[in-house]
PDB file of C-alpha atoms in Angstrom:
ATOM      1  CA  THR A  23      87.872 113.644  31.186  1.00 93.00           C
ATOM      2  CA  ASP A  24      89.730 110.255  29.877  1.00 95.00           C
ATOM      3  CA  PRO A  25      91.787 110.746  26.661  1.00 96.00           C
ATOM      4  CA  GLU A  26      90.609 108.735  23.799  1.00 96.00           C
ATOM      5  CA  ILE A  27      92.522 108.068  20.269  1.00 97.00           C
ATOM      6  CA  ASP A  28      90.861 109.880  17.313  1.00 97.00           C
ATOM      7  CA  SER A  29      92.591 108.149  14.676  1.00 98.00           C
ATOM      8  CA  PHE A  30      95.418 106.980  13.712  1.00 98.00           C
ATOM      9  CA  GLY A  31      97.980 105.751  10.275  1.00 98.00           C
ATOM     10  CA  LEU A  32     100.366 103.208   9.732  1.00 98.00           C
ATOM     11  CA  ASP A  33     103.560 104.103   7.286  1.00 98.00           C
ATOM     12  CA  MET A  34     105.295 100.533   6.942  1.00 98.00           C
ATOM     13  CA  ASN A  35     107.911 102.906   4.429  1.00 97.00           C
ATOM     14  CA  GLU A  36     109.304 105.125   7.266  1.00 97.00           C
ATOM     15  CA  GLY A  37     108.484 102.979   9.789  1.00 98.00           C
ATOM     16  CA  VAL A  38     105.932 105.326  12.101  1.00 98.00           C
ATOM     17  CA  LEU A  39     102.591 104.925  13.409  1.00 98.00           C
ATOM     18  CA  MET A  40     100.651 108.203  14.029  1.00 98.00           C
ATOM     19  CA  LEU A  41      98.231 108.656  16.644  1.00 98.00           C
ATOM     20  CA  ASN A  42      96.139 111.499  16.707  1.00 98.00           C
ATOM     21  CA  PHE A  43      94.154 111.887  20.221  1.00 98.00           C
ATOM     22  CA  SER A  44      90.889 113.890  21.676  1.00 97.00           C
ATOM     23  CA  GLU A  45      92.959 116.170  23.940  1.00 97.00           C
ATOM     24  CA  THR A  46      96.841 116.962  25.130  1.00 97.00           C
ATOM     25  CA  VAL A  47      98.101 113.802  26.431  1.00 97.00           C
ATOM     26  CA  ALA A  48     101.968 113.223  28.152  1.00 97.00           C
ATOM     27  CA  GLY A  49     103.489 111.119  25.431  1.00 97.00           C
ATOM     28  CA  GLN A  50     106.506 110.442  28.421  1.00 96.00           C
ATOM     29  CA  SER A  51     103.891 107.936  30.132  1.00 97.00           C
ATOM     30  CA  LEU A  52     103.379 106.366  26.998  1.00 97.00           C
ATOM     31  CA  ILE A  53     103.782 102.643  27.314  1.00 97.00           C
ATOM     32  CA  ARG A  54     104.552 100.895  23.793  1.00 97.00           C
ATOM     33  CA  MET A  55     103.789  97.273  24.992  1.00 97.00           C
ATOM     34  CA  ASN A  56      99.774  98.390  25.201  1.00 97.00           C
ATOM     35  CA  PHE A  57      99.578  99.041  21.527  1.00 98.00           C
ATOM     36  CA  THR A  58      98.233  96.136  19.202  1.00 97.00           C
ATOM     37  CA  LEU A  59      97.828  95.921  15.494  1.00 97.00           C
ATOM     38  CA  GLN A  60      95.626  93.322  14.451  1.00 96.00           C
ATOM     39  CA  ASN A  61      94.251  92.490  10.624  1.00 95.00           C
ATOM     40  CA  GLU A  62      90.285  92.737  11.859  1.00 93.00           C
ATOM     41  CA  SER A  63      87.834  94.918  13.849  1.00 92.00           C
ATOM     42  CA  ASN A  64      86.928  92.081  15.967  1.00 86.00           C
ATOM     43  CA  SER A  65      89.265  89.565  15.939  1.00 74.00           C
ATOM     44  CA  SER A  66      92.764  89.100  16.811  1.00 69.00           C
ATOM     45  CA  LEU A  67      94.246  85.804  14.301  1.00 81.00           C
ATOM     46  CA  SER A  68      96.976  88.030  13.200  1.00 92.00           C
ATOM     47  CA  TYR A  69      98.253  91.038  15.607  1.00 95.00           C
ATOM     48  CA  PHE A  70     101.148  92.247  16.519  1.00 96.00           C
ATOM     49  CA  SER A  71     101.978  94.246  20.299  1.00 97.00           C
ATOM     50  CA  LEU A  72     104.195  97.255  20.090  1.00 98.00           C
ATOM     51  CA  LEU A  73     107.665  95.356  21.802  1.00 97.00           C
ATOM     52  CA  ASP A  74     108.275  97.277  25.679  1.00 95.00           C
ATOM     53  CA  LEU A  75     110.996  99.875  24.671  1.00 95.00           C
ATOM     54  CA  PRO A  76     111.631 103.445  26.356  1.00 92.00           C
ATOM     55  CA  ILE A  77     110.251 105.867  24.987  1.00 92.00           C
ATOM     56  CA  SER A  78     110.672 109.710  24.745  1.00 92.00           C
ATOM     57  CA  LEU A  79     107.847 111.918  23.150  1.00 96.00           C
ATOM     58  CA  PRO A  80     106.559 115.464  23.601  1.00 94.00           C
ATOM     59  CA  VAL A  81     103.001 116.838  25.258  1.00 94.00           C
ATOM     60  CA  TYR A  82     101.171 117.360  22.337  1.00 96.00           C
ATOM     61  CA  PHE A  83      97.893 115.822  20.944  1.00 96.00           C
ATOM     62  CA  THR A  84      99.511 113.973  17.904  1.00 97.00           C
ATOM     63  CA  LEU A  85     102.047 111.744  18.533  1.00 98.00           C
ATOM     64  CA  SER A  86     104.184 109.522  16.574  1.00 97.00           C
ATOM     65  CA  ILE A  87     105.978 106.360  17.630  1.00 98.00           C
ATOM     66  CA  ASN A  88     109.453 104.656  15.730  1.00 97.00           C
ATOM     67  CA  LEU A  89     108.873 101.209  14.636  1.00 98.00           C
ATOM     68  CA  THR A  90     112.137  99.431  15.387  1.00 97.00           C
ATOM     69  CA  THR A  91     113.335  97.089  12.735  1.00 96.00           C
ATOM     70  CA  ASP A  92     112.819  94.500  14.518  1.00 97.00           C
ATOM     71  CA  GLU A  93     108.700  95.230  15.137  1.00 98.00           C
ATOM     72  CA  LEU A  94     108.223  95.939  11.354  1.00 98.00           C
ATOM     73  CA  ASN A  95     110.198  92.720   9.968  1.00 97.00           C
ATOM     74  CA  GLN A  96     107.823  90.498  12.625  1.00 97.00           C
ATOM     75  CA  ILE A  97     104.999  92.812  11.292  1.00 97.00           C
ATOM     76  CA  LYS A  98     105.817  92.227   7.487  1.00 96.00           C
ATOM     77  CA  LYS A  99     105.975  88.334   8.025  1.00 94.00           C
ATOM     78  CA  MET A 100     102.504  88.626   8.759  1.00 93.00           C
ATOM     79  CA  THR A 101     101.161  88.561   5.281  1.00 91.00           C
ATOM     80  CA  SER A 102      97.720  89.347   6.538  1.00 93.00           C
ATOM     81  CA  LEU A 103      98.655  92.353   8.685  1.00 96.00           C
ATOM     82  CA  ALA A 104      98.866  95.880   7.795  1.00 97.00           C
ATOM     83  CA  THR A 105      99.055  95.759   3.952  1.00 97.00           C
ATOM     84  CA  SER A 106      96.652  97.879   3.457  1.00 97.00           C
ATOM     85  CA  VAL A 107      93.798 100.362   5.394  1.00 97.00           C
ATOM     86  CA  GLU A 108      91.417  96.851   5.358  1.00 96.00           C
ATOM     87  CA  ASP A 109      93.713  95.113   7.374  1.00 96.00           C
ATOM     88  CA  THR A 110      94.970  97.752   9.894  1.00 97.00           C
ATOM     89  CA  TRP A 111      93.154  98.144  13.035  1.00 97.00           C
ATOM     90  CA  LEU A 112      94.842  99.359  16.261  1.00 97.00           C
ATOM     91  CA  THR A 113      93.873  98.301  20.019  1.00 97.00           C
ATOM     92  CA  VAL A 114      94.817  99.430  22.915  1.00 97.00           C
ATOM     93  CA  ASP A 115      94.562  99.056  26.914  1.00 94.00           C
ATOM     94  CA  TYR A 116      93.197 101.033  29.693  1.00 91.00           C
ATOM     95  CA  GLY A 117      96.254 103.373  30.245  1.00 87.00           C
ATOM     96  CA  ALA A 118      97.869 102.759  28.240  1.00 96.00           C
ATOM     97  CA  LEU A 119      98.662 106.733  27.880  1.00 96.00           C
ATOM     98  CA  GLU A 120      97.561 109.163  30.494  1.00 96.00           C
ATOM     99  CA  ASP A 121      96.820 113.323  29.755  1.00 96.00           C
ATOM    100  CA  VAL A 122      98.101 116.128  31.236  1.00 95.00           C
ATOM    101  CA  THR A 123      96.345 115.711  34.234  1.00 96.00           C
ATOM    102  CA  GLY A 124      96.898 111.989  34.546  1.00 96.00           C
ATOM    103  CA  ASN A 125      93.859 110.268  33.340  1.00 96.00           C
ATOM    104  CA  GLY A 126      94.269 107.311  31.456  1.00 96.00           C
ATOM    105  CA  LEU A 127      93.477 106.794  27.514  1.00 97.00           C
ATOM    106  CA  VAL A 128      90.186 105.181  27.300  1.00 96.00           C
ATOM    107  CA  ALA A 129      90.727 101.246  26.005  1.00 97.00           C
ATOM    108  CA  LEU A 130      90.148  99.913  22.240  1.00 96.00           C
ATOM    109  CA  PRO A 131      89.355  96.357  23.111  1.00 94.00           C
ATOM    110  CA  PHE A 132      90.009  93.466  20.526  1.00 91.00           C
ATOM    111  CA  SER A 133      86.393  92.996  19.950  1.00 91.00           C
ATOM    112  CA  ASP A 134      86.027  97.002  18.711  1.00 91.00           C
ATOM    113  CA  ALA A 135      89.113  97.998  17.207  1.00 96.00           C
ATOM    114  CA  LEU A 136      89.870 101.428  15.639  1.00 97.00           C
ATOM    115  CA  GLN A 137      90.774 101.061  12.007  1.00 98.00           C
ATOM    116  CA  ALA A 138      93.609 102.983  10.017  1.00 98.00           C
ATOM    117  CA  VAL A 139      92.385 105.872   8.421  1.00 98.00           C
ATOM    118  CA  TYR A 140      95.733 105.877   6.309  1.00 97.00           C
ATOM    119  CA  PHE A 141      97.945 103.395   5.284  1.00 98.00           C
ATOM    120  CA  VAL A 142     101.551 103.957   3.648  1.00 98.00           C
ATOM    121  CA  PRO A 143     103.167 100.750   2.243  1.00 97.00           C
ATOM    122  CA  ASP A 144     106.752 100.047   2.138  1.00 97.00           C
ATOM    123  CA  THR A 145     107.724 100.787  -1.188  1.00 96.00           C
ATOM    124  CA  THR A 146     111.511 100.456  -0.089  1.00 96.00           C
ATOM    125  CA  ASP A 147     113.051  97.321  -2.307  1.00 97.00           C
ATOM    126  CA  PRO A 148     115.335  95.079   0.165  1.00 97.00           C
ATOM    127  CA  ARG A 149     119.082  94.743  -0.096  1.00 97.00           C
ATOM    128  CA  LEU A 150     121.313  91.672   0.450  1.00 97.00           C
ATOM    129  CA  LEU A 151     123.212  92.663   3.689  1.00 97.00           C
ATOM    130  CA  TYR A 152     125.457  89.713   3.343  1.00 97.00           C
ATOM    131  CA  PHE A 153     125.855  86.017   2.060  1.00 97.00           C
ATOM    132  CA  ASP A 154     127.802  82.646   3.400  1.00 97.00           C
ATOM    133  CA  ILE A 155     128.481  79.457   1.247  1.00 95.00           C
ATOM    134  CA  ASP A 156     129.460  75.926   2.936  1.00 97.00           C
ATOM    135  CA  LEU A 157     130.424  73.796   0.307  1.00 94.00           C
ATOM    136  CA  ASN A 158     130.683  71.065   2.637  1.00 95.00           C
ATOM    137  CA  SER A 159     126.592  70.859   3.967  1.00 96.00           C
ATOM    138  CA  GLY A 160     125.960  72.733   0.292  1.00 97.00           C
ATOM    139  CA  VAL A 161     124.054  75.476   1.824  1.00 98.00           C
ATOM    140  CA  LEU A 162     123.962  79.039   0.734  1.00 98.00           C
ATOM    141  CA  THR A 163     122.524  81.188   3.105  1.00 98.00           C
ATOM    142  CA  LEU A 164     121.394  85.005   2.210  1.00 98.00           C
ATOM    143  CA  VAL A 165     120.972  87.779   5.041  1.00 98.00           C
ATOM    144  CA  PHE A 166     118.573  90.527   4.185  1.00 98.00           C
ATOM    145  CA  ASP A 167     118.011  94.142   5.519  1.00 97.00           C
ATOM    146  CA  GLU A 168     114.199  93.395   5.610  1.00 97.00           C
ATOM    147  CA  THR A 169     111.905  90.594   5.341  1.00 97.00           C
ATOM    148  CA  VAL A 170     111.497  89.405   2.078  1.00 97.00           C
ATOM    149  CA  LEU A 171     109.078  86.723   0.657  1.00 96.00           C
ATOM    150  CA  ALA A 172     110.490  83.679   0.364  1.00 96.00           C
ATOM    151  CA  THR A 173     108.238  82.279  -2.684  1.00 95.00           C
ATOM    152  CA  SER A 174     110.110  85.031  -4.551  1.00 96.00           C
ATOM    153  CA  LEU A 175     113.176  84.169  -4.882  1.00 97.00           C
ATOM    154  CA  ASN A 176     114.198  83.456  -8.015  1.00 97.00           C
ATOM    155  CA  LEU A 177     117.964  81.280  -8.702  1.00 96.00           C
ATOM    156  CA  SER A 178     118.616  81.606 -11.692  1.00 95.00           C
ATOM    157  CA  ALA A 179     119.383  85.520 -11.014  1.00 96.00           C
ATOM    158  CA  VAL A 180     121.984  84.615  -8.600  1.00 96.00           C
ATOM    159  CA  MET A 181     125.168  84.532  -9.727  1.00 93.00           C
ATOM    160  CA  LEU A 182     128.618  83.989  -7.851  1.00 92.00           C
ATOM    161  CA  LYS A 183     132.222  84.797  -8.785  1.00 89.00           C
ATOM    162  CA  ASP A 184     135.422  85.272  -7.344  1.00 84.00           C
ATOM    163  CA  THR A 185     135.538  89.042  -7.953  1.00 81.00           C
ATOM    164  CA  PRO A 186     133.316  92.033  -7.403  1.00 79.00           C
ATOM    165  CA  ASP A 187     133.615  93.178 -11.203  1.00 74.00           C
ATOM    166  CA  ASN A 188     132.400  91.556 -14.174  1.00 65.00           C
ATOM    167  CA  ILE A 189     136.032  91.164 -15.538  1.00 64.00           C
ATOM    168  CA  THR A 190     136.564  87.371 -14.788  1.00 66.00           C
ATOM    169  CA  ASN A 191     136.068  83.933 -16.269  1.00 74.00           C
ATOM    170  CA  ASN A 192     135.396  82.486 -13.004  1.00 84.00           C
ATOM    171  CA  THR A 193     131.221  82.458 -12.048  1.00 89.00           C
ATOM    172  CA  TYR A 194     128.498  80.787 -11.886  1.00 92.00           C
ATOM    173  CA  THR A 195     124.743  81.104 -12.391  1.00 94.00           C
ATOM    174  CA  LEU A 196     122.691  78.575 -10.219  1.00 97.00           C
ATOM    175  CA  THR A 197     119.767  76.716 -11.722  1.00 96.00           C
ATOM    176  CA  ASP A 198     118.078  74.963  -8.557  1.00 96.00           C
ATOM    177  CA  GLY A 199     117.598  74.756  -4.970  1.00 97.00           C
ATOM    178  CA  THR A 200     115.311  74.293  -2.526  1.00 97.00           C
ATOM    179  CA  TRP A 201     114.629  76.161   0.670  1.00 97.00           C
ATOM    180  CA  ALA A 202     111.399  76.639   3.058  1.00 95.00           C
ATOM    181  CA  PHE A 203     108.986  79.303   1.832  1.00 93.00           C
ATOM    182  CA  GLU A 204     109.030  80.899   5.217  1.00 93.00           C
ATOM    183  CA  ASP A 205     109.331  84.700   5.144  1.00 95.00           C
ATOM    184  CA  SER A 206     111.936  86.145   6.955  1.00 96.00           C
ATOM    185  CA  THR A 207     115.493  88.091   6.901  1.00 97.00           C
ATOM    186  CA  GLU A 208     117.504  85.349   6.413  1.00 97.00           C
ATOM    187  CA  ILE A 209     117.130  82.266   3.441  1.00 98.00           C
ATOM    188  CA  SER A 210     118.812  79.458   3.595  1.00 98.00           C
ATOM    189  CA  VAL A 211     119.273  77.595   0.516  1.00 98.00           C
ATOM    190  CA  VAL A 212     120.482  74.032  -0.360  1.00 98.00           C
ATOM    191  CA  LEU A 213     121.734  73.770  -3.326  1.00 97.00           C
ATOM    192  CA  SER A 214     121.175  71.197  -6.046  1.00 97.00           C
ATOM    193  CA  PHE A 215     123.763  68.474  -6.168  1.00 96.00           C
ATOM    194  CA  TYR A 216     124.465  69.351  -9.959  1.00 97.00           C
ATOM    195  CA  ASP A 217     125.136  72.997  -9.131  1.00 97.00           C
ATOM    196  CA  LEU A 218     127.456  72.273  -5.912  1.00 96.00           C
ATOM    197  CA  ASN A 219     129.673  69.973  -8.084  1.00 95.00           C
ATOM    198  CA  GLN A 220     129.864  72.598 -10.856  1.00 94.00           C
ATOM    199  CA  ILE A 221     130.726  75.030  -8.781  1.00 93.00           C
ATOM    200  CA  LYS A 222     133.793  72.817  -7.419  1.00 92.00           C
ATOM    201  CA  LYS A 223     135.104  72.569 -10.478  1.00 90.00           C
ATOM    202  CA  ILE A 224     135.599  76.392 -11.028  1.00 86.00           C
ATOM    203  CA  ARG A 225     139.059  77.203 -10.010  1.00 73.00           C
ATOM    204  CA  GLY A 226     139.379  80.313  -7.888  1.00 72.00           C
ATOM    205  CA  LEU A 227     135.556  80.020  -7.185  1.00 72.00           C
TER     206      LEU A 227
END
């Protein structure tokens, strides 16, 4: 008898896709790229297929697939996918996995996807990894550890200073700038003419 996926859940905070099967399966036979998340039961307007990466999983009836940072960031870019149980559905190609006797996993086509039984949202705050400022082009580049909502950037909360502590007079708080409203791990801000000139006036900054 071919094994089936009974249910699944997605934890976007820990980056884990949990699969529950109708019988014991051979985890080492799993083909990651044959598993796809989509936002509706019978549509593939927003979808993401797991990357083709090596995997080591046990022989068991429940398997946990750890999503990579790259996979999580790509999923987070799709604002209509995997934000709740309602827009988290799974499709699977036939033979994406085998049971212990070699029978292939029953397919879940995109026209009849399986809905998640539980969903854990991303509750971890993003961190700024580093930044770069080019005073010739007037561009400030911010690089984060995960995909961020570009429209949420508040420039008035960004301060430039010449030391890591607060004991300095050489500081400047940004007032204006433009950037693309595309969610990403990197945001490049074109500083306003006023801000750029004010920064250049401050010695030591």
